[in-house]
Short mmCIF file of C-alpha atoms in Angstrom, two decimals:
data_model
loop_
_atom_site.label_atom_id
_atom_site.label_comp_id
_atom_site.label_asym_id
_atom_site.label_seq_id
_atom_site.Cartn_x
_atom_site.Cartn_y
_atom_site.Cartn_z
CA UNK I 8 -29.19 10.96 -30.17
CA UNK I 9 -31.62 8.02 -28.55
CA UNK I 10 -33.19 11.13 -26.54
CA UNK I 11 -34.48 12.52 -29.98
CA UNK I 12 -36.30 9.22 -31.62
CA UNK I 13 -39.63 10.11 -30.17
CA UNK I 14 -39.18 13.22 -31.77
CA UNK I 15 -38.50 12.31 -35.12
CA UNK I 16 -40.76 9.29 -35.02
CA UNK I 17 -44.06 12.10 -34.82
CA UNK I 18 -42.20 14.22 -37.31
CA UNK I 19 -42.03 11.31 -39.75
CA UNK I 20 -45.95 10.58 -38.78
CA UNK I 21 -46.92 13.84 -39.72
CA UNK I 22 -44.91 14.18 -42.65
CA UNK I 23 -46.45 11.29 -44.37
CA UNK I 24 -49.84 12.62 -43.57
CA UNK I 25 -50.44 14.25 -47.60
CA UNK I 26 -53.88 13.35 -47.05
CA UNK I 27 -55.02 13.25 -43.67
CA UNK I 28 -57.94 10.86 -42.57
CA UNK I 29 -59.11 10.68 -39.43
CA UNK I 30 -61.86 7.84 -38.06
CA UNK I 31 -63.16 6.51 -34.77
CA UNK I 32 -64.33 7.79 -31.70
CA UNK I 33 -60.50 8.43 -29.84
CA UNK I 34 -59.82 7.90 -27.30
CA UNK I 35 -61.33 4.27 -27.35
CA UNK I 36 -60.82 3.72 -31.20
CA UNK I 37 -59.11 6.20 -34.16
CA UNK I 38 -57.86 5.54 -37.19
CA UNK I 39 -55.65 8.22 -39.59
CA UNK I 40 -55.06 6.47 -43.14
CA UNK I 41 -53.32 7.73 -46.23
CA UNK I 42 -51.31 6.52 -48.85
CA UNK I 43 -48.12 7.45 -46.72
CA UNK I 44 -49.29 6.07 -43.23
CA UNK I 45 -52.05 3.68 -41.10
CA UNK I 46 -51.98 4.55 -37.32
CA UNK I 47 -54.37 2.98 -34.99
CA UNK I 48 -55.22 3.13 -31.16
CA UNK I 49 -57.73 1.65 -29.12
CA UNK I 50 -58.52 1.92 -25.43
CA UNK I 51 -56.36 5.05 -24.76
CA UNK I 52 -52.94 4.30 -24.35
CA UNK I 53 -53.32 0.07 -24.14
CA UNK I 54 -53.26 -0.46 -28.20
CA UNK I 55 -51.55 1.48 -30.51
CA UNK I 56 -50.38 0.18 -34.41
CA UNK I 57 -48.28 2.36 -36.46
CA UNK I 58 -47.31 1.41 -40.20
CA UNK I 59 -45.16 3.18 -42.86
CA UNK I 60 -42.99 1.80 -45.42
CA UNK I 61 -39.75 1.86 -43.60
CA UNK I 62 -41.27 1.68 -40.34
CA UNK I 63 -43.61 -0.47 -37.87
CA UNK I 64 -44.65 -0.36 -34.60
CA UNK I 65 -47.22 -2.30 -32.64
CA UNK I 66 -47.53 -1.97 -28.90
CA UNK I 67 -50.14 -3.61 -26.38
CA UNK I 68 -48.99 -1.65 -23.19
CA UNK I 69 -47.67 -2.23 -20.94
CA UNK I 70 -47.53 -6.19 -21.81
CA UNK I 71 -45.76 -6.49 -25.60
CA UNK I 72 -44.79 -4.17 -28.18
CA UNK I 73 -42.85 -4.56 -31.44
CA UNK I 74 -41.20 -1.99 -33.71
CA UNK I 75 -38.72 -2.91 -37.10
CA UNK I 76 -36.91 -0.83 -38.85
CA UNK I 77 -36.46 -2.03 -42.54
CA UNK I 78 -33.78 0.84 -43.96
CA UNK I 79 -31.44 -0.28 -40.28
CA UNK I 80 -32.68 -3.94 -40.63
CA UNK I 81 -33.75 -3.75 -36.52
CA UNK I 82 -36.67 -5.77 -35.10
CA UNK I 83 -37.22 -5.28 -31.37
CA UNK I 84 -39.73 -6.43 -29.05
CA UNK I 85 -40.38 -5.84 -25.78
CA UNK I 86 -42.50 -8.22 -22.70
CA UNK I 87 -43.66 -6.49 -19.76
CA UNK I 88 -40.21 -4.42 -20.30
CA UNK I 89 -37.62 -4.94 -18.78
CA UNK I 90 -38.66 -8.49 -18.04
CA UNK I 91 -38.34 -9.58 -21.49
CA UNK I 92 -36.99 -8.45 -24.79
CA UNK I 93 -36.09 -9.67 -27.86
CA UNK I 94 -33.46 -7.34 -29.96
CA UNK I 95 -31.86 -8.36 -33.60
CA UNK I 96 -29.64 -6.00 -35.72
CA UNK I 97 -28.81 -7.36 -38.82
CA UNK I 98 -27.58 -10.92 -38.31
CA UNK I 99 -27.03 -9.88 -34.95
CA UNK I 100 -29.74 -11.47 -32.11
CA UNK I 101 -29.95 -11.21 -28.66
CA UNK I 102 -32.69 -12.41 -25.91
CA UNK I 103 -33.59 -11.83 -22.19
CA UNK I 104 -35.81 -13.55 -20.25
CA UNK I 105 -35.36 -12.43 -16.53
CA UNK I 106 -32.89 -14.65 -15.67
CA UNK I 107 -32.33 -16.09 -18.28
CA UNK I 108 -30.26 -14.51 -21.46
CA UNK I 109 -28.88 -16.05 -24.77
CA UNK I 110 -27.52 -14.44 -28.07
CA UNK I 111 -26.33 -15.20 -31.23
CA UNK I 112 -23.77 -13.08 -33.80
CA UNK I 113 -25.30 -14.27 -36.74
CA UNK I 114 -28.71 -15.77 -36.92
CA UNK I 115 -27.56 -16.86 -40.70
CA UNK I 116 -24.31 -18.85 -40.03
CA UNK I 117 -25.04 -21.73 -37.99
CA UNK I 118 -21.47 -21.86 -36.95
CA UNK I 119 -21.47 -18.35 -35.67
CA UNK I 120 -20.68 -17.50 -31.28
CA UNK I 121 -23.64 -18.69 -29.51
CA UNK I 122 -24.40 -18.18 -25.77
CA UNK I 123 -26.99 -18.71 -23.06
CA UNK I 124 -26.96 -17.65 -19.54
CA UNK I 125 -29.41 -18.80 -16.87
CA UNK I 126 -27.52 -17.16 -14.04
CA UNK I 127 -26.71 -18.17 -11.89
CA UNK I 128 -26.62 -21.49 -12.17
CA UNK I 129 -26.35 -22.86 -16.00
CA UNK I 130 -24.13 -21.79 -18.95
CA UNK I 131 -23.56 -22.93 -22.72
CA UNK I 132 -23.11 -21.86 -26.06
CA UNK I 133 -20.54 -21.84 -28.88
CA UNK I 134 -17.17 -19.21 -27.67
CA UNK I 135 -15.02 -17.32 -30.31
CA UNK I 136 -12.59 -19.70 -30.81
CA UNK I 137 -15.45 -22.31 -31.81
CA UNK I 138 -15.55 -24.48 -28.79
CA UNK I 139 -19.17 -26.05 -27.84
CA UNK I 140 -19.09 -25.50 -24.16
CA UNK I 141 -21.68 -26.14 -20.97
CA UNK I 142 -21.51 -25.19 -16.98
CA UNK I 143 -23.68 -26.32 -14.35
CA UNK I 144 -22.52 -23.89 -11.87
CA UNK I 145 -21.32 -24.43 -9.27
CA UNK I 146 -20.59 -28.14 -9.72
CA UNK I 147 -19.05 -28.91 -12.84
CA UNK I 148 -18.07 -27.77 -16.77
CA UNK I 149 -16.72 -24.87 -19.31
CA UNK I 150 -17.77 -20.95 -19.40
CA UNK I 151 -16.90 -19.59 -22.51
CA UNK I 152 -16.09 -15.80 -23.03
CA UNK I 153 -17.35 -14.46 -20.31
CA UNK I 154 -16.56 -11.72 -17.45
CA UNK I 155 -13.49 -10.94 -19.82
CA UNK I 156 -12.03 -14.75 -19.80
CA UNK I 157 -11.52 -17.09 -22.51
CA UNK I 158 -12.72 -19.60 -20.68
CA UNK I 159 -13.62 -20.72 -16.79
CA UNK I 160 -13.35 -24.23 -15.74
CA UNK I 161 -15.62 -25.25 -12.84
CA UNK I 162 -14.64 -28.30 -10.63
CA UNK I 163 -17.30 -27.90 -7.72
CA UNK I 164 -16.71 -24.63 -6.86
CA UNK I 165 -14.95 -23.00 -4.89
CA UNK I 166 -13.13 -26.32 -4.23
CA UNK I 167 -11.35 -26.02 -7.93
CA UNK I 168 -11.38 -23.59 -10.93
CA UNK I 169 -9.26 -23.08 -13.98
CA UNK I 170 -9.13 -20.16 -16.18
CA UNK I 171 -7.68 -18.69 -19.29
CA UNK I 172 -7.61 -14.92 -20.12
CA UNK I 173 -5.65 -13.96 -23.16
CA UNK I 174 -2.33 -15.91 -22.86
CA UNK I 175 -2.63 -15.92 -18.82
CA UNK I 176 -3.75 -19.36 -17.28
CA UNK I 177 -5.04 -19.75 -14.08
CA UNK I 178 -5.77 -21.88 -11.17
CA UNK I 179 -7.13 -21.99 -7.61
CA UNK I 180 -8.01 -24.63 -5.06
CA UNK I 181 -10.20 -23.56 -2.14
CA UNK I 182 -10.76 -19.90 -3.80
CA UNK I 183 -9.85 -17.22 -2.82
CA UNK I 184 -7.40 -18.88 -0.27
CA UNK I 185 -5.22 -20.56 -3.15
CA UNK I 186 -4.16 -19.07 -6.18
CA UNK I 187 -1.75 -19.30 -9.49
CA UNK I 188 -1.41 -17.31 -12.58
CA UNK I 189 1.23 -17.66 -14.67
CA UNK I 190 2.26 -17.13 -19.22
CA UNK I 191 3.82 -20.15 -20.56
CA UNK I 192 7.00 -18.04 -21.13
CA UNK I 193 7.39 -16.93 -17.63
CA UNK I 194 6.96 -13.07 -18.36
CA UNK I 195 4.10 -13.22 -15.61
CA UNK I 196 3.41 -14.75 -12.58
CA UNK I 197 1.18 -14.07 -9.49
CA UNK I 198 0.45 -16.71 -6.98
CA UNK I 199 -1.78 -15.90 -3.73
CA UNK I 200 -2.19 -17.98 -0.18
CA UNK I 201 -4.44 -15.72 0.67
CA UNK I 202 -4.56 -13.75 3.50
CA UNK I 203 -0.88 -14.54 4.48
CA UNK I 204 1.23 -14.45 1.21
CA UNK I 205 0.43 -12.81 -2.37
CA UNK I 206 3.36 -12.17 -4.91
CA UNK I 207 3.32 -10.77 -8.42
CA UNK I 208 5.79 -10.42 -11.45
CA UNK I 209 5.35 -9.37 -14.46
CA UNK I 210 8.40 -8.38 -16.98
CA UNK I 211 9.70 -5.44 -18.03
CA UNK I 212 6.58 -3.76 -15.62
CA UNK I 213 7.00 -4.43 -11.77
CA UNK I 214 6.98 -6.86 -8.89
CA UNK I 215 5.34 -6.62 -5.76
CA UNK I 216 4.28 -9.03 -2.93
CA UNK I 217 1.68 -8.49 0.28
CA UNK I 218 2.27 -10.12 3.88
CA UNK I 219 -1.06 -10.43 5.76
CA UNK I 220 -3.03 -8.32 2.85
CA UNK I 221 -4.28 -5.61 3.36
CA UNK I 222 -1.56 -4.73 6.32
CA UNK I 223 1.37 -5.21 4.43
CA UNK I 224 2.38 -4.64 0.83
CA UNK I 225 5.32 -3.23 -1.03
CA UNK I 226 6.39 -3.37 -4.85
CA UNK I 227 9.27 -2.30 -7.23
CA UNK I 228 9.12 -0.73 -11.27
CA UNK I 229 10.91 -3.15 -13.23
CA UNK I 230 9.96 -0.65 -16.36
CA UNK I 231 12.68 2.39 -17.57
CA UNK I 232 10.85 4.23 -15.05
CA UNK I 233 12.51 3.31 -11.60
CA UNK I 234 10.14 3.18 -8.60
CA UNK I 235 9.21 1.79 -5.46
CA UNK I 236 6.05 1.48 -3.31
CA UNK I 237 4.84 0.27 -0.20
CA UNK I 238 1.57 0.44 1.77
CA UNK I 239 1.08 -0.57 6.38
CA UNK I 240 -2.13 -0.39 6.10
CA UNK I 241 -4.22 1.83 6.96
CA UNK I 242 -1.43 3.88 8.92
CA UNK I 243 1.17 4.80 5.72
CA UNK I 244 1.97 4.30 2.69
CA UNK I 245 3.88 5.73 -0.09
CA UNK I 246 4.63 5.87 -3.84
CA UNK I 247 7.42 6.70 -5.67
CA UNK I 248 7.01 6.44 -9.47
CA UNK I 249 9.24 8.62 -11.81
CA UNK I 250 7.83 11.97 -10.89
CA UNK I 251 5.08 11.04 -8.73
CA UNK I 252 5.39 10.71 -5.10
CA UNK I 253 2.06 9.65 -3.52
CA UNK I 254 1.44 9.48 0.18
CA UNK I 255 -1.11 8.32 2.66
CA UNK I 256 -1.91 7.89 6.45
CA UNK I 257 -4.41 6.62 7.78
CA UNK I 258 -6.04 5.31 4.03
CA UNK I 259 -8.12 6.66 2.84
CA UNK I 260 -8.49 9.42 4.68
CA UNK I 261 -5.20 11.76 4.48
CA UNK I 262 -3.37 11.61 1.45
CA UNK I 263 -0.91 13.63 -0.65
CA UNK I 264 -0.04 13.32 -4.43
CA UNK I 265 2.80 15.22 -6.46
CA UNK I 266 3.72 15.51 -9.97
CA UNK I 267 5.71 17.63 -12.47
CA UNK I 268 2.70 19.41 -13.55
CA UNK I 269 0.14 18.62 -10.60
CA UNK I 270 -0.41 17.75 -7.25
CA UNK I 271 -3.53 17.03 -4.77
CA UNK I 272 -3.95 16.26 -1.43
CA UNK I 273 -7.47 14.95 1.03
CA UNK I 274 -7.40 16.03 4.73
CA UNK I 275 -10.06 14.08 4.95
CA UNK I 276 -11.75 12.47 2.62
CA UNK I 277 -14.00 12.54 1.65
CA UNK I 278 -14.88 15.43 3.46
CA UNK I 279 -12.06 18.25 1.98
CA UNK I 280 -9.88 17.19 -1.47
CA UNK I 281 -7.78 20.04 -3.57
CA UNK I 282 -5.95 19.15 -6.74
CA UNK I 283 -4.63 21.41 -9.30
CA UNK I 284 -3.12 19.89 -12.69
CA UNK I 285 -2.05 21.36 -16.14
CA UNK I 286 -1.98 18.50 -18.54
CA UNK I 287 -1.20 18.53 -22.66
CA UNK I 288 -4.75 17.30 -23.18
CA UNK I 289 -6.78 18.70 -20.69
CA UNK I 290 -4.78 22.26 -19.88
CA UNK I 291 -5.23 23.90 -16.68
CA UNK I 292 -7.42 21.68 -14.20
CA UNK I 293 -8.84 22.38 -10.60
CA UNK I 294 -10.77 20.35 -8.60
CA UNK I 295 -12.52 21.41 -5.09
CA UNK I 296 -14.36 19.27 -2.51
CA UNK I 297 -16.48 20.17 0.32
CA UNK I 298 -18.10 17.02 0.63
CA UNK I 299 -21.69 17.00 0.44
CA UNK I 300 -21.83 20.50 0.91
CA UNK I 301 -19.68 22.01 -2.70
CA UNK I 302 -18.02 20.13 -5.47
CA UNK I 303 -16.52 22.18 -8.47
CA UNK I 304 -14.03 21.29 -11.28
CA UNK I 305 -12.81 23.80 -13.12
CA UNK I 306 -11.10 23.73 -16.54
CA UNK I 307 -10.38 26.20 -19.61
CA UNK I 308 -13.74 25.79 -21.27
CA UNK I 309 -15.90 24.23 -19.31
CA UNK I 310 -16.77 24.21 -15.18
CA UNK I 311 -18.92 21.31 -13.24
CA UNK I 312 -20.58 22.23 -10.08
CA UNK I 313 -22.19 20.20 -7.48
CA UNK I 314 -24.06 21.77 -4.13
CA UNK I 315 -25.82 18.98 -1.37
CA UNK I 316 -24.27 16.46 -3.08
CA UNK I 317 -25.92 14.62 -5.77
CA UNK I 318 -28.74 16.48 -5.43
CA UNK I 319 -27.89 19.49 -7.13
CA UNK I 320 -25.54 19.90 -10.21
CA UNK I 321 -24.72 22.88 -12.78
CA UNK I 322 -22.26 22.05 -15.82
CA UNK I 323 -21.01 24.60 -18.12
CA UNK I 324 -19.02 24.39 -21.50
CA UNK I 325 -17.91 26.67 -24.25
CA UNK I 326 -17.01 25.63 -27.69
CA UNK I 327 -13.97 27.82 -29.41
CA UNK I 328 -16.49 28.07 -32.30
CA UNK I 329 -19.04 30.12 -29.82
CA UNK I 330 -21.84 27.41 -29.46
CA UNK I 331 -22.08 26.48 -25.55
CA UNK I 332 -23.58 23.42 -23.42
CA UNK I 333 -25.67 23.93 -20.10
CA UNK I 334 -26.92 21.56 -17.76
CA UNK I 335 -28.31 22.24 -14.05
CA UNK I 336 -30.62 19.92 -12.36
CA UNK I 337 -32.26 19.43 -8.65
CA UNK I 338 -32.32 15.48 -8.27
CA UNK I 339 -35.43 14.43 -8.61
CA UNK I 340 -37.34 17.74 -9.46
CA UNK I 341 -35.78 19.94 -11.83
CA UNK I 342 -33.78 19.23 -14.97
CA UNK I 343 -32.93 22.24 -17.81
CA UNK I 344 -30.19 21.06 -20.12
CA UNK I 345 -29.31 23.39 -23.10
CA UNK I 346 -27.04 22.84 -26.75
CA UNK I 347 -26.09 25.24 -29.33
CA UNK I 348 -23.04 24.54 -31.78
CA UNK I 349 -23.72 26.97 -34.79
CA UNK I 350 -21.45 25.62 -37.14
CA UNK I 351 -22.50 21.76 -36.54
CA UNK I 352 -26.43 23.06 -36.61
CA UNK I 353 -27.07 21.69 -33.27
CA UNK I 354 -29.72 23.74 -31.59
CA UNK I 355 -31.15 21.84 -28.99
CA UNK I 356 -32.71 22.33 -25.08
CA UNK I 357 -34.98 20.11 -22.18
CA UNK I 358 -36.58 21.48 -19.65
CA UNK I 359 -38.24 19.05 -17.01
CA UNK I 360 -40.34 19.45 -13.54
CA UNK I 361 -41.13 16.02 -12.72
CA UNK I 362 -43.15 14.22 -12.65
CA UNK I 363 -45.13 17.10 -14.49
CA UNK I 364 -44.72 18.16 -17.20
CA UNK I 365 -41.61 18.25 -19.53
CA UNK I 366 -40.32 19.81 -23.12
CA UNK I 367 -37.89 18.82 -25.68
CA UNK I 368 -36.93 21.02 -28.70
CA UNK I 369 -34.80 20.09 -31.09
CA UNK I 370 -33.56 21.75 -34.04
CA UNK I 371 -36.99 24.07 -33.73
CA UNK I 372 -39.13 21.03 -33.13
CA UNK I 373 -40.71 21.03 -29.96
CA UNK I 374 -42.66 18.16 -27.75
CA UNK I 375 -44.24 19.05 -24.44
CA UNK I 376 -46.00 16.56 -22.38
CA UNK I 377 -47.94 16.50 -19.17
CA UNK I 378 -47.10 14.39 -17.34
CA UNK I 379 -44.05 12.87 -17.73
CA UNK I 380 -43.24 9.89 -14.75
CA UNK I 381 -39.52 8.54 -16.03
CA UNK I 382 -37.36 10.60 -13.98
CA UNK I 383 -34.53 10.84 -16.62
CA UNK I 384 -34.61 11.47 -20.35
CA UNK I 385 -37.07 9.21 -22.11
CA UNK I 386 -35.25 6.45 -23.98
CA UNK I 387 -36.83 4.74 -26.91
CA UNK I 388 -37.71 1.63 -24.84
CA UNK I 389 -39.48 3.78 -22.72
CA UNK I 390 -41.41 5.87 -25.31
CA UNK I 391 -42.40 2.06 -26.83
CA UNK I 392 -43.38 1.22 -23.98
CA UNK I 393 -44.54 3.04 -20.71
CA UNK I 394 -44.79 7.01 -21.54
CA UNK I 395 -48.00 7.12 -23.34
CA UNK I 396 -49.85 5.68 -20.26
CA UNK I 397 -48.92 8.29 -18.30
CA UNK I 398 -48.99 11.29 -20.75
CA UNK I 399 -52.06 12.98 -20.51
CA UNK I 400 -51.89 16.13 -22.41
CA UNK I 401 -49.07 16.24 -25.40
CA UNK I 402 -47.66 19.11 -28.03
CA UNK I 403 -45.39 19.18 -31.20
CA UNK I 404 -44.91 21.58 -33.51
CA UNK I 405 -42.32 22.40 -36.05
CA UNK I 406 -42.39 25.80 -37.04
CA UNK I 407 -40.30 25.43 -39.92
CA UNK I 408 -43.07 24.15 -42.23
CA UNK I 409 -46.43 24.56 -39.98
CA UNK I 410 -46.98 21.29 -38.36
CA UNK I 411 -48.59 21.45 -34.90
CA UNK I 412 -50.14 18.54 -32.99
CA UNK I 413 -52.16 18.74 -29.73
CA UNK I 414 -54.04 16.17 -27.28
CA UNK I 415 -55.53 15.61 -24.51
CA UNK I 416 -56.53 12.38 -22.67
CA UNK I 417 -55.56 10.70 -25.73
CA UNK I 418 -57.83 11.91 -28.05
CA UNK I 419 -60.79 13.18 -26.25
CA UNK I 420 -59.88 16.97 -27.48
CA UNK I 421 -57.18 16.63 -30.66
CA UNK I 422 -56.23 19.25 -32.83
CA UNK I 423 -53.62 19.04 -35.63
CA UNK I 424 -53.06 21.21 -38.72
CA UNK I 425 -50.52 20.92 -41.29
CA UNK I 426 -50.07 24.26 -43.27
CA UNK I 427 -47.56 22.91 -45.93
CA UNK I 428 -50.14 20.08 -46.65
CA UNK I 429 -53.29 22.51 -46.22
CA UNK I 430 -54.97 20.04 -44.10
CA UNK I 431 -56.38 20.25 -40.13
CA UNK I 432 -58.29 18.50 -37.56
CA UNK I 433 -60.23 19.34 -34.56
CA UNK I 434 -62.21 17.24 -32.40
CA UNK I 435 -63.80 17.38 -28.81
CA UNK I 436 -65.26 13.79 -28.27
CA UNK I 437 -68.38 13.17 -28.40
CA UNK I 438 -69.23 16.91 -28.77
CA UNK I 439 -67.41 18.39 -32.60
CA UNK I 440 -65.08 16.99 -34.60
CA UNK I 441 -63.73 18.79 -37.91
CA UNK I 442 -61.64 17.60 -40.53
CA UNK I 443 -60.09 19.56 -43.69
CA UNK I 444 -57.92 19.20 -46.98
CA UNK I 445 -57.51 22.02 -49.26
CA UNK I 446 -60.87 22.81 -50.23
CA UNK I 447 -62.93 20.15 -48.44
CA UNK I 448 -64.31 20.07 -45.32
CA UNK I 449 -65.89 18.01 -42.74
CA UNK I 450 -67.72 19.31 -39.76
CA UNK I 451 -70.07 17.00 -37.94
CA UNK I 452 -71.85 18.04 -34.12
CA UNK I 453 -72.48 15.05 -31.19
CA UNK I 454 -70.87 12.43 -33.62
CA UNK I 455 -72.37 12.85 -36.28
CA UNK I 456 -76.38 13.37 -35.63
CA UNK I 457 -75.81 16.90 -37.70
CA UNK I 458 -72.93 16.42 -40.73
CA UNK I 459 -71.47 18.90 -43.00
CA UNK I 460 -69.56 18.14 -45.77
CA UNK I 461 -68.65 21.22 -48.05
CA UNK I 462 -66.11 21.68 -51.22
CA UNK I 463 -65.60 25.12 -51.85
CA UNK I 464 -69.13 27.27 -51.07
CA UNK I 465 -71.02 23.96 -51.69
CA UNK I 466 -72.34 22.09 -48.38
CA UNK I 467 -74.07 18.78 -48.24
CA UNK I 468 -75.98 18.61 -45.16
CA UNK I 469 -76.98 15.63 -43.19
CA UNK I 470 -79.26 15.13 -39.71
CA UNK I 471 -79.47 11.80 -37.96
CA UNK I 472 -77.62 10.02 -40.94
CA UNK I 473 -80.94 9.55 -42.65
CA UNK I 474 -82.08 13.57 -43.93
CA UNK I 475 -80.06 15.06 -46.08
CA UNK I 476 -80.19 18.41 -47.76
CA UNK I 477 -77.69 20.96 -49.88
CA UNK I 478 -76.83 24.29 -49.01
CA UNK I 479 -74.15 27.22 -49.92
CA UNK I 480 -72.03 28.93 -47.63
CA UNK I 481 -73.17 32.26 -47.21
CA UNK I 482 -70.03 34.94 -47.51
#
């Protein structure tokens, strides 16, 4: 999940570290080389490089940051987010540049789709089918593939458009008054003089028409299915379809709806809606609203609940194989979401009081920060990004093999210890610092004015950088 990259981004960090070395005076300049891993940070939060061999990242927040990924073949980069970015997967490239946005489907064929968008005035690019197009909207010119169209033709809008979508062609004068859609072999057809006349055919399906829309509409199935609709808006209306009869008065307030295996009526809504189903899919469904007071839903395995509506919300779910889902949150305070499916090895939970403090475990690895300002689920962009600024105090651990990781302030107290490794760190800036690896150590006071450096029961001692002396640890 995109939730968990942060998570297995420090796991990665810290499972490279075989030889932990730590440098600098953190939190306005560290360094941690080995032969796995180089990460840097200056000024806090602001800089921050990371480099492994599959892996880099370089961030000046909140202004730029960059990360590839050489195993997915992903480069990303991010200005004064979400201003800017720059994303490529593969041969895949895309660019935005608030307003302006342009992509390409392969950076490699020079023939490939090609569009830019400078809404909402200017359009070009290279479509699907090949076509070199260009818009200068709203006077004049071609849109390719876009808003789910082949292609938009612009002839100073809204005096004249024309439009293709699939095998449907379009035109309209004087839009929306005027209107025509139509397939060259007459199996659809829809014209519109809008508001006084719309009519629409399409074969085999239906055909319906509208006098005075909304006020007046009514339609017929032309499908196997016989039915018939109509709608005199907003006092009645009704729908006949096969099994389903659908009524309404006074839309959308009152309303009734019948099937062979459910029905549902709102008197009013939004205010009070009951509908009770049992579908092949879904089995046996019931849905409940008190609007904004209660909401529920209700099916075999699982049950949604929803009090002051949205601010309150508790989801339920159980798997056949015993795991179970939970989710209840108080918009914008209080979030606790919980995962466990045993047989897929999903174990996984978030608990969040914002904006202070939040923790994510996954799998046994756990990250708790303090504080924690994006009022949803931290995304990757927003790790990248914006969440070290405001993270003041941080924690991971994975119990599994011994790895723990703690600051503060961004480095001002750090402590870190790696049991399967044998190595540790501990520092309270500018006061002690400590550093070990199997048998060596590194202890020094006030940044180094008194230094230890010992390898076993052997200590080389040294006071104001300049005296130095030897000494054995006494047991």
């Amino acid at each position: 999940m995109k939730h968990s990259y942060f998570l297995g981004l420090i796991t990665l960090l810290l499972s490279a570290c075989t030889g932990i070395s730590h440098s600098g005076a953190a939190p306005f300049y560290s360094e941690k080389k080995t032969e796995q891993v180089e990460h840097t940070r200056a000024l806090g939060p602001l800089y921050e490089k990371i480099s492994l061999a599959n892996h880099e990242r370089l961030a000046y927040r909140p202004f730029y940051s960059y990360e590839f990924q050489k195993e997915k073949d992903e480069e990303v980069s991010d200005y004064l987010w979400p201003l800017a970015m720059h994303r490529r997967y593969g041969d895949n490239e895309w660019n935005f540049i608030f307003p302006v946005y342009w992509s390409d489907q392969s950076i490699k064929d020079e023939t490939s789709p090609w569009h830019l968008l400078a809404l909402p005035f200017y359009f070009c690019g290279r479509s699907e089918a090949g076509e070199d197009y260009q818009a200068f909207f709203p006077f004049w010119g071609r849109i390719c593939d876009f808003a789910g169209y082949d292609h938009i033709d612009i002839r100073c809008f809204p005096i004249h458009l024309r439009s293709k979508r699939a095998d449907v062609y379009g035109e309209s004068w004087a839009w929306p008054f005027y209107a025509h859609f139509h397939k060259d072999d007459g199996s659809y057809l829809k014209t519109r003089y809008f508001p006084f006349y719309n009519y629409a055919y399409e074969k085999g399906r239906y055909e319906q028409n509208s006098i005075l829309w909304p006020f007046w509409s009514s339609g017929r199935s032309l499908s196997h299915t016989k039915g018939d609709w109509f709608m005199f808006w907003p006092f009645y209306g009704s729908y006949n379809y096969g099994d389903e009869k659908r009524k309404t008065w006074a839309w959308p307030f009152f309303s009734t709806y019948e099937a062979k295996n459910s029905r549902s009526y709102k008197m009013p809504w939004p205010f009070y809606s009951r509908s009770i189903s049992d579908l092949p899919k879904e089995g046996k469904v019931r849905r409940d609203t008190y609007w904004p007071f209660y909401l529920c839903t209700e099916l075999e395995d699982r049950k949604s609940q929803t009090w002051a509506w949205p601010l309150v919300h508790q989801y339920e779910k159980s798997y056949k194989s015993g795991g179970f889902e939970k989710d209840f949150y108080v918009l914008p305070f209080y979030w606790n979401f919980e995962e466990s499916i045993p047989n897929e090895n999903i174990s996984e939970s978030y608990l969040r009081i914002w904006p202070f403090f939040s923790k994510d475990i996954k799998n046994g690895k756990k990250l708790t920060r303090i504080l924690d300002l994006w009022p949803a689920r931290n995304h990757t962009v927003i790790e990248r990004n914006w969440a070290p600024l405001w993270t003041f105090w941080s924690s991971y651990s994975d119990p599994e093999i011994g790895k723990e990781k703690t600051e503060l302030l961004w480095g001002f107290y750090h402590y870190e210890k790696n049991d399967k490794e044998k190595t540790g760190f501990f520092q309270i800036f500018p006061l002690y610092r400590q550093e070990k690896k199997d048998q060596h150590k590194l202890t020094e006071w006030f940044y180094g004015i008194w230094t230890i450096k010992q390898k076993g029961d052997k200590r080389q001692n040294t006071l104001l950088w300049l005296f130095n002396w030897e000494s054995r640890e006494v047991k």
